[in-house]
Amino acid sequence: MIYAVDADTLPAAAILKFILRKKMIYDAHELMEESPEIQGKKFIQSFWESVQKIFVPFASCCITVGTEISKILEKKYKREFHVIRNVPQMEMHVSNPAFRKNIIWYQGAVNIGRGLEQMIISMKLLPDYEFHIAGDGDILESLILLTKENKLDDQIKFLGKCTPEMLRKESQKAKVGINLLSDQSLSYYLSLANKTFDYIAAGLPAIHMNFPEYQNLINKFQVGVTIPNLHSDHIVSAVRLIENNYNEYYENCLKAHDILNWKQEQIKWEKILIHDELLQS
């Protein structure tokens, strides 16, 4: 079986499919042509869209991470895109709320459009909290400079790239997770980030944007709050709301993780593999 993750691997995967005479799965993690890094770059956007139009038909099975993205992909490429969420394994040990500190936690790529600049500025209004950033990316140096310019060195910690084990350990020390995104990218607007489920697994209530996938998740499981934009007053109010109802949000995370874990998602994935006769390919 050949497994292609996102459009940049599709051409090579399709070639291997024919050379090895194997079936190919296409896993679209995002709307690549709508990612913020190439917004406004019409040629590059058109290129990646063309790549998918050419090579998606060669896939034996197509999957993606969320319902909203699947609707767009199915309309564009006239193929069914099954939704398989990238949820973590069942977490057996989650730290007690009594051991949580006033830490706001972010894990993931340190790139444009992740609301990190706005979170740093908002820390001026949250003097009783620290903000820990676990990850690396294009804007890391500018965030470090922004922190120094605002004299927030004592509140903001840059942890760099972390191992999965370190992420699990450190995230369970925090009280609030963040997944703040710009609405300038359709890919972000329709996203369902992996960290969403990592936060839930860590018993970490989180602040998300009120974009479709996140709003649906919050409405169903009450594992955090959503905000309409990246203004500091909304961010601060969301932190305080979680703080004031922390035990309830924490318990909701534990209940949600009983459903949102790979053991449950794997059942759906195996049914797709059997239906599309992919297990032996």
mmCIF file of C-alpha atoms in Angstrom:
data_model
loop_
_atom_site.group_PDB
_atom_site.id
_atom_site.type_symbol
_atom_site.label_atom_id
_atom_site.label_comp_id
_atom_site.label_asym_id
_atom_site.label_seq_id
_atom_site.Cartn_x
_atom_site.Cartn_y
_atom_site.Cartn_z
ATOM 1 C CA MET A 1 0.000 0.000 0.000
ATOM 2 C CA ILE A 2 1.262 3.507 -0.895
ATOM 3 C CA TYR A 3 0.339 6.307 1.515
ATOM 4 C CA ALA A 4 0.396 9.929 0.304
ATOM 5 C CA VAL A 5 0.157 12.664 2.937
ATOM 6 C CA ASP A 6 -0.908 16.015 1.436
ATOM 7 C CA ALA A 7 -0.497 17.217 -2.131
ATOM 8 C CA ASP A 8 3.291 17.540 -2.098
ATOM 9 C CA THR A 9 3.681 13.747 -1.863
ATOM 10 C CA LEU A 10 1.000 12.852 -4.419
ATOM 11 C CA PRO A 11 3.110 12.771 -7.628
ATOM 12 C CA ALA A 12 5.792 10.511 -6.142
ATOM 13 C CA ALA A 13 3.157 8.286 -4.527
ATOM 14 C CA ALA A 14 1.290 7.917 -7.823
ATOM 15 C CA ILE A 15 4.494 6.911 -9.634
ATOM 16 C CA LEU A 16 5.259 4.319 -6.952
ATOM 17 C CA LYS A 17 1.700 3.029 -7.221
ATOM 18 C CA PHE A 18 2.284 2.073 -10.852
ATOM 19 C CA ILE A 19 5.845 0.827 -10.407
ATOM 20 C CA LEU A 20 4.975 -1.401 -7.454
ATOM 21 C CA ARG A 21 1.414 -2.132 -8.593
ATOM 22 C CA LYS A 22 0.023 -1.187 -5.201
ATOM 23 C CA LYS A 23 -3.085 0.688 -4.138
ATOM 24 C CA MET A 24 -2.688 4.285 -2.942
ATOM 25 C CA ILE A 25 -4.325 6.150 -0.062
ATOM 26 C CA TYR A 26 -4.439 9.949 -0.184
ATOM 27 C CA ASP A 27 -4.535 11.641 3.235
ATOM 28 C CA ALA A 28 -5.283 15.380 2.963
ATOM 29 C CA HIS A 29 -4.459 17.060 6.262
ATOM 30 C CA GLU A 30 -5.482 20.507 5.021
ATOM 31 C CA LEU A 31 -6.585 22.553 2.027
ATOM 32 C CA MET A 32 -2.993 22.988 0.908
ATOM 33 C CA GLU A 33 -3.749 25.608 -1.749
ATOM 34 C CA GLU A 34 -5.482 27.708 0.941
ATOM 35 C CA SER A 35 -2.720 27.550 3.562
ATOM 36 C CA PRO A 36 -1.638 30.972 4.911
ATOM 37 C CA GLU A 37 1.965 30.561 3.742
ATOM 38 C CA ILE A 38 0.869 30.777 0.086
ATOM 39 C CA GLN A 39 -2.093 33.145 0.397
ATOM 40 C CA GLY A 40 -1.988 35.653 -2.466
ATOM 41 C CA LYS A 41 0.536 33.569 -4.435
ATOM 42 C CA LYS A 42 -1.822 32.652 -7.254
ATOM 43 C CA PHE A 43 0.640 30.607 -9.297
ATOM 44 C CA ILE A 44 1.645 28.412 -6.345
ATOM 45 C CA GLN A 45 -1.984 27.981 -5.259
ATOM 46 C CA SER A 46 -2.986 27.013 -8.795
ATOM 47 C CA PHE A 47 -0.054 24.596 -9.023
ATOM 48 C CA TRP A 48 -1.050 22.607 -5.928
ATOM 49 C CA GLU A 49 -4.680 22.548 -6.969
ATOM 50 C CA SER A 50 -3.640 21.186 -10.380
ATOM 51 C CA VAL A 51 -1.455 18.522 -8.760
ATOM 52 C CA GLN A 52 -4.465 17.246 -6.860
ATOM 53 C CA LYS A 53 -6.768 17.361 -9.886
ATOM 54 C CA ILE A 54 -4.276 15.229 -11.810
ATOM 55 C CA PHE A 55 -3.313 12.709 -9.139
ATOM 56 C CA VAL A 56 -6.289 12.334 -6.761
ATOM 57 C CA PRO A 57 -8.124 10.124 -9.312
ATOM 58 C CA PHE A 58 -5.324 7.554 -8.941
ATOM 59 C CA ALA A 59 -6.055 7.105 -5.226
ATOM 60 C CA SER A 60 -7.923 3.972 -4.185
ATOM 61 C CA CYS A 61 -9.143 5.726 -1.032
ATOM 62 C CA CYS A 62 -9.127 9.354 0.130
ATOM 63 C CA ILE A 63 -9.294 10.540 3.729
ATOM 64 C CA THR A 64 -9.117 13.856 5.547
ATOM 65 C CA VAL A 65 -9.263 15.205 9.092
ATOM 66 C CA GLY A 66 -12.660 16.890 9.343
ATOM 67 C CA THR A 67 -16.165 17.106 7.929
ATOM 68 C CA GLU A 68 -15.899 20.687 6.662
ATOM 69 C CA ILE A 69 -12.714 20.051 4.675
ATOM 70 C CA SER A 70 -14.152 16.804 3.304
ATOM 71 C CA LYS A 71 -17.107 18.717 1.823
ATOM 72 C CA ILE A 72 -14.770 21.069 -0.060
ATOM 73 C CA LEU A 73 -12.497 18.274 -1.289
ATOM 74 C CA GLU A 74 -15.399 16.106 -2.457
ATOM 75 C CA LYS A 75 -16.879 18.995 -4.427
ATOM 76 C CA LYS A 76 -13.524 19.877 -6.008
ATOM 77 C CA TYR A 77 -12.275 16.433 -6.916
ATOM 78 C CA LYS A 78 -15.516 14.447 -7.290
ATOM 79 C CA ARG A 79 -14.286 11.760 -4.873
ATOM 80 C CA GLU A 80 -15.469 10.591 -1.482
ATOM 81 C CA PHE A 81 -13.168 11.770 1.320
ATOM 82 C CA HIS A 82 -13.675 9.728 4.484
ATOM 83 C CA VAL A 83 -13.190 11.599 7.769
ATOM 84 C CA ILE A 84 -10.554 10.016 10.007
ATOM 85 C CA ARG A 85 -9.593 12.318 12.861
ATOM 86 C CA ASN A 86 -5.989 12.313 14.000
ATOM 87 C CA VAL A 87 -6.757 11.546 17.629
ATOM 88 C CA PRO A 88 -4.183 10.262 20.152
ATOM 89 C CA GLN A 89 -3.940 6.907 21.837
ATOM 90 C CA MET A 90 -5.962 6.453 25.014
ATOM 91 C CA GLU A 91 -4.177 8.363 27.800
ATOM 92 C CA MET A 92 -4.244 6.256 30.949
ATOM 93 C CA HIS A 93 -2.771 8.729 33.449
ATOM 94 C CA VAL A 94 -3.798 12.388 33.534
ATOM 95 C CA SER A 95 -2.574 14.697 36.285
ATOM 96 C CA ASN A 96 -5.032 15.907 38.907
ATOM 97 C CA PRO A 97 -6.303 19.518 38.678
ATOM 98 C CA ALA A 98 -4.720 20.184 42.076
ATOM 99 C CA PHE A 99 -1.287 19.863 40.462
ATOM 100 C CA ARG A 100 -2.020 22.254 37.596
ATOM 101 C CA LYS A 101 -0.296 25.620 37.520
ATOM 102 C CA ASN A 102 -1.396 28.933 36.044
ATOM 103 C CA ILE A 103 0.166 28.130 32.691
ATOM 104 C CA ILE A 104 -1.328 28.827 29.275
ATOM 105 C CA TRP A 105 -0.026 26.179 26.888
ATOM 106 C CA TYR A 106 0.592 26.126 23.137
ATOM 107 C CA GLN A 107 2.086 23.247 21.164
ATOM 108 C CA GLY A 108 2.643 23.092 17.438
ATOM 109 C CA ALA A 109 4.189 25.030 14.586
ATOM 110 C CA VAL A 110 5.322 28.550 15.458
ATOM 111 C CA ASN A 111 4.096 30.083 12.216
ATOM 112 C CA ILE A 112 2.084 33.035 11.020
ATOM 113 C CA GLY A 113 -1.661 32.989 11.643
ATOM 114 C CA ARG A 114 -1.549 30.999 14.904
ATOM 115 C CA GLY A 115 -2.547 33.910 17.165
ATOM 116 C CA LEU A 116 0.724 33.725 19.084
ATOM 117 C CA GLU A 117 1.512 37.425 18.775
ATOM 118 C CA GLN A 118 -1.922 38.295 20.149
ATOM 119 C CA MET A 119 -1.523 35.834 23.017
ATOM 120 C CA ILE A 120 1.822 37.364 23.965
ATOM 121 C CA ILE A 121 0.333 40.865 24.033
ATOM 122 C CA SER A 122 -2.625 39.574 26.065
ATOM 123 C CA MET A 123 -0.245 38.343 28.767
ATOM 124 C CA LYS A 124 0.018 41.952 29.974
ATOM 125 C CA LEU A 125 -3.566 41.520 31.170
ATOM 126 C CA LEU A 126 -2.847 38.130 32.758
ATOM 127 C CA PRO A 127 -0.030 38.879 35.220
ATOM 128 C CA ASP A 128 -0.846 35.775 37.283
ATOM 129 C CA TYR A 129 -0.210 33.432 34.322
ATOM 130 C CA GLU A 130 2.764 32.163 32.356
ATOM 131 C CA PHE A 131 2.588 31.347 28.646
ATOM 132 C CA HIS A 132 4.595 28.322 27.469
ATOM 133 C CA ILE A 133 5.226 27.785 23.747
ATOM 134 C CA ALA A 134 6.347 24.302 22.680
ATOM 135 C CA GLY A 135 7.436 24.254 19.064
ATOM 136 C CA ASP A 136 9.540 25.898 16.385
ATOM 137 C CA GLY A 137 8.820 27.764 13.193
ATOM 138 C CA ASP A 138 9.201 30.775 10.928
ATOM 139 C CA ILE A 139 8.203 33.466 13.434
ATOM 140 C CA LEU A 140 9.980 32.158 16.537
ATOM 141 C CA GLU A 141 12.647 34.877 16.545
ATOM 142 C CA SER A 142 10.075 37.640 16.065
ATOM 143 C CA LEU A 143 8.042 36.269 19.002
ATOM 144 C CA ILE A 144 11.132 36.257 21.220
ATOM 145 C CA LEU A 145 11.770 39.883 20.206
ATOM 146 C CA LEU A 146 8.113 40.808 20.854
ATOM 147 C CA THR A 147 8.400 39.259 24.314
ATOM 148 C CA LYS A 148 11.502 41.301 25.124
ATOM 149 C CA GLU A 149 10.010 44.527 23.761
ATOM 150 C CA ASN A 150 7.013 44.114 26.068
ATOM 151 C CA LYS A 151 9.168 43.102 29.060
ATOM 152 C CA LEU A 152 7.363 39.771 29.387
ATOM 153 C CA ASP A 153 10.428 37.517 29.718
ATOM 154 C CA ASP A 154 9.337 36.365 33.178
ATOM 155 C CA GLN A 155 5.914 35.282 31.907
ATOM 156 C CA ILE A 156 6.690 33.683 28.558
ATOM 157 C CA LYS A 157 8.778 30.538 28.097
ATOM 158 C CA PHE A 158 9.951 29.200 24.734
ATOM 159 C CA LEU A 159 10.496 25.448 25.026
ATOM 160 C CA GLY A 160 11.473 24.763 21.412
ATOM 161 C CA LYS A 161 10.810 21.399 19.788
ATOM 162 C CA CYS A 162 9.673 18.790 22.293
ATOM 163 C CA THR A 163 9.441 15.021 22.151
ATOM 164 C CA PRO A 164 5.937 13.507 22.332
ATOM 165 C CA GLU A 165 6.707 12.337 25.856
ATOM 166 C CA MET A 166 7.750 15.835 26.917
ATOM 167 C CA LEU A 167 4.616 17.316 25.354
ATOM 168 C CA ARG A 168 2.416 14.930 27.341
ATOM 169 C CA LYS A 169 4.290 15.669 30.553
ATOM 170 C CA GLU A 170 4.481 19.450 30.228
ATOM 171 C CA SER A 171 0.941 19.965 28.899
ATOM 172 C CA GLN A 172 -0.442 18.254 31.997
ATOM 173 C CA LYS A 173 1.150 20.930 34.171
ATOM 174 C CA ALA A 174 -0.869 23.654 32.444
ATOM 175 C CA LYS A 175 -4.352 24.956 33.124
ATOM 176 C CA VAL A 176 -5.415 26.351 29.715
ATOM 177 C CA GLY A 177 -4.523 25.332 26.157
ATOM 178 C CA ILE A 178 -4.789 27.645 23.162
ATOM 179 C CA ASN A 179 -5.540 27.029 19.504
ATOM 180 C CA LEU A 180 -5.925 30.559 18.164
ATOM 181 C CA LEU A 181 -6.092 30.987 14.404
ATOM 182 C CA SER A 182 -6.420 33.760 11.863
ATOM 183 C CA ASP A 183 -9.576 33.733 9.757
ATOM 184 C CA GLN A 184 -7.625 34.956 6.711
ATOM 185 C CA SER A 185 -6.994 31.374 5.595
ATOM 186 C CA LEU A 186 -9.782 29.035 4.484
ATOM 187 C CA SER A 187 -7.534 26.121 5.438
ATOM 188 C CA TYR A 188 -7.397 27.410 9.025
ATOM 189 C CA TYR A 189 -11.091 28.293 9.064
ATOM 190 C CA LEU A 190 -12.079 24.716 8.184
ATOM 191 C CA SER A 191 -9.326 23.027 10.198
ATOM 192 C CA LEU A 192 -9.502 20.539 13.038
ATOM 193 C CA ALA A 193 -5.969 20.635 14.447
ATOM 194 C CA ASN A 194 -4.323 17.589 16.022
ATOM 195 C CA LYS A 195 -3.555 19.630 19.128
ATOM 196 C CA THR A 196 -7.304 19.883 19.764
ATOM 197 C CA PHE A 197 -7.398 16.212 20.703
ATOM 198 C CA ASP A 198 -3.986 16.281 22.394
ATOM 199 C CA TYR A 199 -5.303 18.956 24.753
ATOM 200 C CA ILE A 200 -8.377 16.873 25.531
ATOM 201 C CA ALA A 201 -6.206 13.816 26.205
ATOM 202 C CA ALA A 202 -4.104 15.898 28.607
ATOM 203 C CA GLY A 203 -7.199 17.017 30.530
ATOM 204 C CA LEU A 204 -6.461 20.528 29.303
ATOM 205 C CA PRO A 205 -9.463 22.789 28.584
ATOM 206 C CA ALA A 206 -8.679 25.007 25.614
ATOM 207 C CA ILE A 207 -9.558 28.232 23.862
ATOM 208 C CA HIS A 208 -10.441 27.822 20.181
ATOM 209 C CA MET A 209 -11.795 30.088 17.476
ATOM 210 C CA ASN A 210 -15.510 29.863 16.751
ATOM 211 C CA PHE A 211 -14.772 28.215 13.396
ATOM 212 C CA PRO A 212 -17.145 25.400 12.334
ATOM 213 C CA GLU A 213 -15.229 22.299 13.482
ATOM 214 C CA TYR A 214 -14.167 23.782 16.821
ATOM 215 C CA GLN A 215 -17.594 25.220 17.576
ATOM 216 C CA ASN A 216 -19.215 21.846 16.872
ATOM 217 C CA LEU A 217 -16.718 20.116 19.161
ATOM 218 C CA ILE A 218 -17.225 22.606 22.002
ATOM 219 C CA ASN A 219 -21.012 22.447 21.663
ATOM 220 C CA LYS A 220 -20.933 18.657 21.912
ATOM 221 C CA PHE A 221 -18.288 18.057 24.587
ATOM 222 C CA GLN A 222 -17.861 21.363 26.495
ATOM 223 C CA VAL A 223 -14.074 20.911 26.657
ATOM 224 C CA GLY A 224 -13.265 24.614 26.458
ATOM 225 C CA VAL A 225 -14.537 27.848 24.971
ATOM 226 C CA THR A 226 -14.529 29.588 21.601
ATOM 227 C CA ILE A 227 -13.873 33.234 20.827
ATOM 228 C CA PRO A 228 -14.973 35.309 17.796
ATOM 229 C CA ASN A 229 -11.651 37.032 17.124
ATOM 230 C CA LEU A 230 -8.135 37.525 18.471
ATOM 231 C CA HIS A 231 -8.758 40.694 20.488
ATOM 232 C CA SER A 232 -7.113 40.618 23.902
ATOM 233 C CA ASP A 233 -10.369 41.194 25.766
ATOM 234 C CA HIS A 234 -11.847 37.995 24.293
ATOM 235 C CA ILE A 235 -8.699 35.999 25.033
ATOM 236 C CA VAL A 236 -8.506 37.199 28.633
ATOM 237 C CA SER A 237 -12.228 36.637 29.241
ATOM 238 C CA ALA A 238 -11.906 33.087 27.906
ATOM 239 C CA VAL A 239 -8.973 32.336 30.224
ATOM 240 C CA ARG A 240 -10.951 33.610 33.222
ATOM 241 C CA LEU A 241 -14.052 31.650 32.204
ATOM 242 C CA ILE A 242 -12.081 28.404 32.111
ATOM 243 C CA GLU A 243 -10.349 29.302 35.375
ATOM 244 C CA ASN A 244 -13.657 29.930 37.151
ATOM 245 C CA ASN A 245 -15.178 26.645 35.932
ATOM 246 C CA TYR A 246 -11.999 24.634 35.780
ATOM 247 C CA ASN A 247 -13.063 21.382 37.439
ATOM 248 C CA GLU A 248 -16.102 21.098 35.175
ATOM 249 C CA TYR A 249 -14.066 21.643 32.002
ATOM 250 C CA TYR A 250 -11.402 19.222 33.225
ATOM 251 C CA GLU A 251 -13.958 16.468 33.847
ATOM 252 C CA ASN A 252 -15.505 17.107 30.438
ATOM 253 C CA CYS A 253 -12.079 16.557 28.848
ATOM 254 C CA LEU A 254 -11.740 13.181 30.539
ATOM 255 C CA LYS A 255 -15.215 12.129 29.383
ATOM 256 C CA ALA A 256 -14.571 13.331 25.829
ATOM 257 C CA HIS A 257 -11.284 11.450 25.648
ATOM 258 C CA ASP A 258 -13.162 8.192 26.243
ATOM 259 C CA ILE A 259 -14.693 8.826 22.803
ATOM 260 C CA LEU A 260 -12.019 10.881 21.032
ATOM 261 C CA ASN A 261 -9.117 8.437 21.021
ATOM 262 C CA TRP A 262 -7.453 6.216 18.435
ATOM 263 C CA LYS A 263 -8.950 3.005 19.799
ATOM 264 C CA GLN A 264 -12.378 4.331 18.805
ATOM 265 C CA GLU A 265 -11.283 5.992 15.545
ATOM 266 C CA GLN A 266 -9.401 2.863 14.473
ATOM 267 C CA ILE A 267 -12.669 0.929 14.312
ATOM 268 C CA LYS A 268 -13.943 3.337 11.654
ATOM 269 C CA TRP A 269 -10.617 3.262 9.796
ATOM 270 C CA GLU A 270 -10.554 -0.537 9.653
ATOM 271 C CA LYS A 271 -14.098 -0.590 8.260
ATOM 272 C CA ILE A 272 -12.973 1.739 5.454
ATOM 273 C CA LEU A 273 -9.933 -0.417 4.704
ATOM 274 C CA ILE A 274 -12.074 -3.560 4.539
ATOM 275 C CA HIS A 275 -14.760 -1.877 2.408
ATOM 276 C CA ASP A 276 -12.191 -0.566 -0.090
ATOM 277 C CA GLU A 277 -10.244 -3.859 -0.048
ATOM 278 C CA LEU A 278 -7.016 -2.178 1.034
ATOM 279 C CA LEU A 279 -5.849 -4.418 3.856
ATOM 280 C CA GLN A 280 -3.973 -6.851 1.604
ATOM 281 C CA SER A 281 -2.606 -4.306 -0.871
#
